[in-house]
mmCIF file with all atom_site columns, C-alpha atoms in Angstrom:
data_model
loop_
_atom_site.group_PDB
_atom_site.id
_atom_site.type_symbol
_atom_site.label_atom_id
_atom_site.label_alt_id
_atom_site.label_comp_id
_atom_site.label_asym_id
_atom_site.label_entity_id
_atom_site.label_seq_id
_atom_site.pdbx_PDB_ins_code
_atom_site.Cartn_x
_atom_site.Cartn_y
_atom_site.Cartn_z
_atom_site.occupancy
_atom_site.B_iso_or_equiv
_atom_site.pdbx_formal_charge
_atom_site.auth_seq_id
_atom_site.auth_comp_id
_atom_site.auth_asym_id
_atom_site.auth_atom_id
_atom_site.pdbx_PDB_model_num
ATOM 1   C CA . UNK A 1 1   ? 241.591 3.570  47.003 1.00 0.00 ? 1464 UNK A CA 1
ATOM 2   C CA . UNK A 1 2   ? 244.315 4.569  49.436 1.00 0.00 ? 1465 UNK A CA 1
ATOM 3   C CA . UNK A 1 3   ? 247.624 5.570  47.906 1.00 0.00 ? 1466 UNK A CA 1
ATOM 4   C CA . UNK A 1 4   ? 250.816 4.420  49.569 1.00 0.00 ? 1467 UNK A CA 1
ATOM 5   C CA . UNK A 1 5   ? 252.913 7.537  48.876 1.00 0.00 ? 1468 UNK A CA 1
ATOM 6   C CA . UNK A 1 6   ? 256.263 5.940  49.691 1.00 0.00 ? 1469 UNK A CA 1
ATOM 7   C CA . UNK A 1 7   ? 256.937 2.470  48.368 1.00 0.00 ? 1470 UNK A CA 1
ATOM 8   C CA . UNK A 1 8   ? 259.806 0.048  48.483 1.00 0.00 ? 1471 UNK A CA 1
ATOM 9   C CA . UNK A 1 9   ? 260.241 -2.769 46.008 1.00 0.00 ? 1472 UNK A CA 1
ATOM 10  C CA . UNK A 1 10  ? 263.464 -4.739 45.529 1.00 0.00 ? 1473 UNK A CA 1
ATOM 11  C CA . UNK A 1 11  ? 262.856 -4.650 41.767 1.00 0.00 ? 1474 UNK A CA 1
ATOM 12  C CA . UNK A 1 12  ? 262.443 -0.862 41.598 1.00 0.00 ? 1475 UNK A CA 1
ATOM 13  C CA . UNK A 1 13  ? 265.244 1.635  42.269 1.00 0.00 ? 1476 UNK A CA 1
ATOM 14  C CA . UNK A 1 14  ? 267.365 -1.170 43.788 1.00 0.00 ? 1477 UNK A CA 1
ATOM 15  C CA . UNK A 1 15  ? 264.963 -1.363 46.711 1.00 0.00 ? 1478 UNK A CA 1
ATOM 16  C CA . UNK A 1 16  ? 265.459 2.280  47.727 1.00 0.00 ? 1479 UNK A CA 1
ATOM 17  C CA . UNK A 1 17  ? 262.162 3.753  49.030 1.00 0.00 ? 1480 UNK A CA 1
ATOM 18  C CA . UNK A 1 18  ? 260.642 5.946  46.322 1.00 0.00 ? 1481 UNK A CA 1
ATOM 19  C CA . UNK A 1 19  ? 257.782 8.385  45.882 1.00 0.00 ? 1482 UNK A CA 1
ATOM 20  C CA . UNK A 1 20  ? 254.595 7.055  44.296 1.00 0.00 ? 1483 UNK A CA 1
ATOM 21  C CA . UNK A 1 21  ? 254.235 7.901  40.621 1.00 0.00 ? 1484 UNK A CA 1
ATOM 22  C CA . UNK A 1 22  ? 257.829 9.026  40.197 1.00 0.00 ? 1485 UNK A CA 1
ATOM 23  C CA . UNK A 1 23  ? 261.388 7.836  39.787 1.00 0.00 ? 1486 UNK A CA 1
ATOM 24  C CA . UNK A 1 24  ? 262.492 9.906  42.773 1.00 0.00 ? 1487 UNK A CA 1
ATOM 25  C CA . UNK A 1 25  ? 263.655 8.230  45.932 1.00 0.00 ? 1488 UNK A CA 1
ATOM 26  C CA . UNK A 1 26  ? 263.083 9.580  49.410 1.00 0.00 ? 1489 UNK A CA 1
ATOM 27  C CA . UNK A 1 27  ? 266.825 10.279 49.437 1.00 0.00 ? 1490 UNK A CA 1
ATOM 28  C CA . UNK A 1 28  ? 266.490 12.402 46.257 1.00 0.00 ? 1491 UNK A CA 1
ATOM 29  C CA . UNK A 1 29  ? 263.732 14.481 47.873 1.00 0.00 ? 1492 UNK A CA 1
ATOM 30  C CA . UNK A 1 30  ? 265.810 14.932 51.047 1.00 0.00 ? 1493 UNK A CA 1
ATOM 31  C CA . UNK A 1 31  ? 268.820 15.986 48.967 1.00 0.00 ? 1494 UNK A CA 1
ATOM 32  C CA . UNK A 1 32  ? 266.732 18.646 47.227 1.00 0.00 ? 1495 UNK A CA 1
ATOM 33  C CA . UNK A 1 33  ? 265.494 19.932 50.599 1.00 0.00 ? 1496 UNK A CA 1
ATOM 34  C CA . UNK A 1 34  ? 269.018 19.931 52.043 1.00 0.00 ? 1497 UNK A CA 1
ATOM 35  C CA . UNK A 1 35  ? 270.129 21.999 49.040 1.00 0.00 ? 1498 UNK A CA 1
ATOM 36  C CA . UNK A 1 36  ? 267.585 24.666 49.942 1.00 0.00 ? 1499 UNK A CA 1
ATOM 37  C CA . UNK A 1 37  ? 264.574 23.787 47.793 1.00 0.00 ? 1500 UNK A CA 1
ATOM 38  C CA . UNK A 1 38  ? 261.246 24.239 49.563 1.00 0.00 ? 1501 UNK A CA 1
ATOM 39  C CA . UNK A 1 39  ? 258.545 21.635 48.851 1.00 0.00 ? 1502 UNK A CA 1
ATOM 40  C CA . UNK A 1 40  ? 256.694 23.861 46.354 1.00 0.00 ? 1503 UNK A CA 1
ATOM 41  C CA . UNK A 1 41  ? 259.900 24.209 44.271 1.00 0.00 ? 1504 UNK A CA 1
ATOM 42  C CA . UNK A 1 42  ? 260.535 20.466 44.479 1.00 0.00 ? 1505 UNK A CA 1
ATOM 43  C CA . UNK A 1 43  ? 257.051 19.940 43.060 1.00 0.00 ? 1506 UNK A CA 1
ATOM 44  C CA . UNK A 1 44  ? 257.543 22.547 40.321 1.00 0.00 ? 1507 UNK A CA 1
ATOM 45  C CA . UNK A 1 45  ? 260.742 20.813 39.207 1.00 0.00 ? 1508 UNK A CA 1
ATOM 46  C CA . UNK A 1 46  ? 259.084 17.390 39.449 1.00 0.00 ? 1509 UNK A CA 1
ATOM 47  C CA . UNK A 1 47  ? 255.437 17.841 38.439 1.00 0.00 ? 1510 UNK A CA 1
ATOM 48  C CA . UNK A 1 48  ? 254.712 14.127 38.802 1.00 0.00 ? 1511 UNK A CA 1
ATOM 49  C CA . UNK A 1 49  ? 255.010 14.601 42.579 1.00 0.00 ? 1512 UNK A CA 1
ATOM 50  C CA . UNK A 1 50  ? 252.157 15.813 44.751 1.00 0.00 ? 1513 UNK A CA 1
ATOM 51  C CA . UNK A 1 51  ? 252.747 17.957 47.826 1.00 0.00 ? 1514 UNK A CA 1
ATOM 52  C CA . UNK A 1 52  ? 251.235 15.248 50.008 1.00 0.00 ? 1515 UNK A CA 1
ATOM 53  C CA . UNK A 1 53  ? 253.733 12.771 48.513 1.00 0.00 ? 1516 UNK A CA 1
ATOM 54  C CA . UNK A 1 54  ? 256.616 15.082 49.376 1.00 0.00 ? 1517 UNK A CA 1
ATOM 55  C CA . UNK A 1 55  ? 255.281 15.437 52.927 1.00 0.00 ? 1518 UNK A CA 1
ATOM 56  C CA . UNK A 1 56  ? 254.973 11.651 53.176 1.00 0.00 ? 1519 UNK A CA 1
ATOM 57  C CA . UNK A 1 57  ? 258.606 11.301 52.025 1.00 0.00 ? 1520 UNK A CA 1
ATOM 58  C CA . UNK A 1 58  ? 259.637 13.653 54.857 1.00 0.00 ? 1521 UNK A CA 1
ATOM 59  C CA . UNK A 1 59  ? 257.507 11.685 57.338 1.00 0.00 ? 1522 UNK A CA 1
ATOM 60  C CA . UNK A 1 60  ? 259.011 8.410  56.102 1.00 0.00 ? 1523 UNK A CA 1
ATOM 61  C CA . UNK A 1 61  ? 262.507 9.787  56.653 1.00 0.00 ? 1524 UNK A CA 1
ATOM 62  C CA . UNK A 1 62  ? 261.499 10.895 60.150 1.00 0.00 ? 1525 UNK A CA 1
ATOM 63  C CA . UNK A 1 63  ? 260.330 7.373  60.932 1.00 0.00 ? 1526 UNK A CA 1
ATOM 64  C CA . UNK A 1 64  ? 263.522 5.828  59.494 1.00 0.00 ? 1527 UNK A CA 1
ATOM 65  C CA . UNK A 1 65  ? 266.121 8.252  60.834 1.00 0.00 ? 1528 UNK A CA 1
ATOM 66  C CA . UNK A 1 66  ? 268.914 5.708  60.977 1.00 0.00 ? 1529 UNK A CA 1
ATOM 67  C CA . UNK A 1 67  ? 268.639 5.228  57.210 1.00 0.00 ? 1530 UNK A CA 1
ATOM 68  C CA . UNK A 1 68  ? 268.723 9.002  56.549 1.00 0.00 ? 1531 UNK A CA 1
ATOM 69  C CA . UNK A 1 69  ? 270.927 10.178 59.421 1.00 0.00 ? 1532 UNK A CA 1
ATOM 70  C CA . UNK A 1 70  ? 272.940 12.533 57.174 1.00 0.00 ? 1533 UNK A CA 1
ATOM 71  C CA . UNK A 1 71  ? 269.830 14.635 56.543 1.00 0.00 ? 1534 UNK A CA 1
ATOM 72  C CA . UNK A 1 72  ? 269.032 15.381 60.191 1.00 0.00 ? 1535 UNK A CA 1
ATOM 73  C CA . UNK A 1 73  ? 270.595 18.157 62.211 1.00 0.00 ? 1536 UNK A CA 1
ATOM 74  C CA . UNK A 1 74  ? 271.630 17.851 65.858 1.00 0.00 ? 1537 UNK A CA 1
ATOM 75  C CA . UNK A 1 75  ? 268.187 18.773 67.208 1.00 0.00 ? 1538 UNK A CA 1
ATOM 76  C CA . UNK A 1 76  ? 266.449 16.075 65.124 1.00 0.00 ? 1539 UNK A CA 1
ATOM 77  C CA . UNK A 1 77  ? 265.042 18.258 62.355 1.00 0.00 ? 1540 UNK A CA 1
ATOM 78  C CA . UNK A 1 78  ? 265.499 17.542 58.670 1.00 0.00 ? 1541 UNK A CA 1
ATOM 79  C CA . UNK A 1 79  ? 267.968 19.986 57.118 1.00 0.00 ? 1542 UNK A CA 1
ATOM 80  C CA . UNK A 1 80  ? 266.517 22.561 54.744 1.00 0.00 ? 1543 UNK A CA 1
ATOM 81  C CA . UNK A 1 81  ? 263.140 24.186 54.279 1.00 0.00 ? 1544 UNK A CA 1
ATOM 82  C CA . UNK A 1 82  ? 259.974 22.244 54.953 1.00 0.00 ? 1545 UNK A CA 1
ATOM 83  C CA . UNK A 1 83  ? 256.387 23.287 54.394 1.00 0.00 ? 1546 UNK A CA 1
ATOM 84  C CA . UNK A 1 84  ? 255.199 26.591 55.829 1.00 0.00 ? 1547 UNK A CA 1
ATOM 85  C CA . UNK A 1 85  ? 252.191 26.689 58.175 1.00 0.00 ? 1548 UNK A CA 1
ATOM 86  C CA . UNK A 1 86  ? 249.729 27.633 55.393 1.00 0.00 ? 1549 UNK A CA 1
ATOM 87  C CA . UNK A 1 87  ? 250.863 24.685 53.253 1.00 0.00 ? 1550 UNK A CA 1
ATOM 88  C CA . UNK A 1 88  ? 250.689 22.317 56.235 1.00 0.00 ? 1551 UNK A CA 1
ATOM 89  C CA . UNK A 1 89  ? 247.064 23.354 56.843 1.00 0.00 ? 1552 UNK A CA 1
ATOM 90  C CA . UNK A 1 90  ? 246.193 21.908 53.415 1.00 0.00 ? 1553 UNK A CA 1
ATOM 91  C CA . UNK A 1 91  ? 247.824 18.526 54.147 1.00 0.00 ? 1554 UNK A CA 1
ATOM 92  C CA . UNK A 1 92  ? 246.047 15.505 55.664 1.00 0.00 ? 1555 UNK A CA 1
ATOM 93  C CA . UNK A 1 93  ? 245.776 15.694 59.447 1.00 0.00 ? 1556 UNK A CA 1
ATOM 94  C CA . UNK A 1 94  ? 248.386 13.001 60.187 1.00 0.00 ? 1557 UNK A CA 1
ATOM 95  C CA . UNK A 1 95  ? 251.061 15.153 58.497 1.00 0.00 ? 1558 UNK A CA 1
ATOM 96  C CA . UNK A 1 96  ? 250.258 18.427 60.269 1.00 0.00 ? 1559 UNK A CA 1
ATOM 97  C CA . UNK A 1 97  ? 251.940 17.899 63.629 1.00 0.00 ? 1560 UNK A CA 1
ATOM 98  C CA . UNK A 1 98  ? 255.483 17.130 62.516 1.00 0.00 ? 1561 UNK A CA 1
ATOM 99  C CA . UNK A 1 99  ? 257.529 20.281 63.235 1.00 0.00 ? 1562 UNK A CA 1
ATOM 100 C CA . UNK A 1 100 ? 261.039 20.064 61.864 1.00 0.00 ? 1563 UNK A CA 1
ATOM 101 C CA . UNK A 1 101 ? 260.058 17.131 59.686 1.00 0.00 ? 1564 UNK A CA 1
ATOM 102 C CA . UNK A 1 102 ? 257.161 18.315 57.500 1.00 0.00 ? 1565 UNK A CA 1
ATOM 103 C CA . UNK A 1 103 ? 256.646 21.793 58.942 1.00 0.00 ? 1566 UNK A CA 1
ATOM 104 C CA . UNK A 1 104 ? 259.625 24.165 58.791 1.00 0.00 ? 1567 UNK A CA 1
ATOM 105 C CA . UNK A 1 105 ? 260.848 25.165 62.195 1.00 0.00 ? 1568 UNK A CA 1
ATOM 106 C CA . UNK A 1 106 ? 260.373 28.869 62.831 1.00 0.00 ? 1569 UNK A CA 1
ATOM 107 C CA . UNK A 1 107 ? 263.509 30.980 62.828 1.00 0.00 ? 1570 UNK A CA 1
ATOM 108 C CA . UNK A 1 108 ? 264.655 31.910 66.349 1.00 0.00 ? 1571 UNK A CA 1
ATOM 109 C CA . UNK A 1 109 ? 263.800 35.460 67.367 1.00 0.00 ? 1572 UNK A CA 1
ATOM 110 C CA . UNK A 1 110 ? 266.493 37.902 66.278 1.00 0.00 ? 1573 UNK A CA 1
ATOM 111 C CA . UNK A 1 111 ? 267.865 35.626 63.541 1.00 0.00 ? 1574 UNK A CA 1
#
C-alpha cells in the first residue's frame, strides 16, 4: 500500500491540506519550521508524524508556492531549518534533491 502523506478533503480541516495520520496541516508544519523548529523537533513534539511525512509536507508546499507564499524567502527557499544532509540520505529518493525545500541550505561561508 502506498501512503499519500499529504491529503486534502473538504470534510477534514476545512479542506486545508493535512499530514497523513495527524490533525496537522501543511501550514502548521511550515509555521513550526518558520519558528525555528527543525524536522526532528517537529516530530518529537508531534509523534504521530513521520519524518517522511514532514518532508512530503515541505515538498507539497514547494509545489504549491502560491498557496504558501508567506513561508518562502526571496530566493525561493522555505524559511527555517530543513533536514540536514544525513537525514535527507534516509528519505526516499524523490525527496533527496530538494535543496531549500526539504534539505536545509548550507550557511554561506563566513556566516
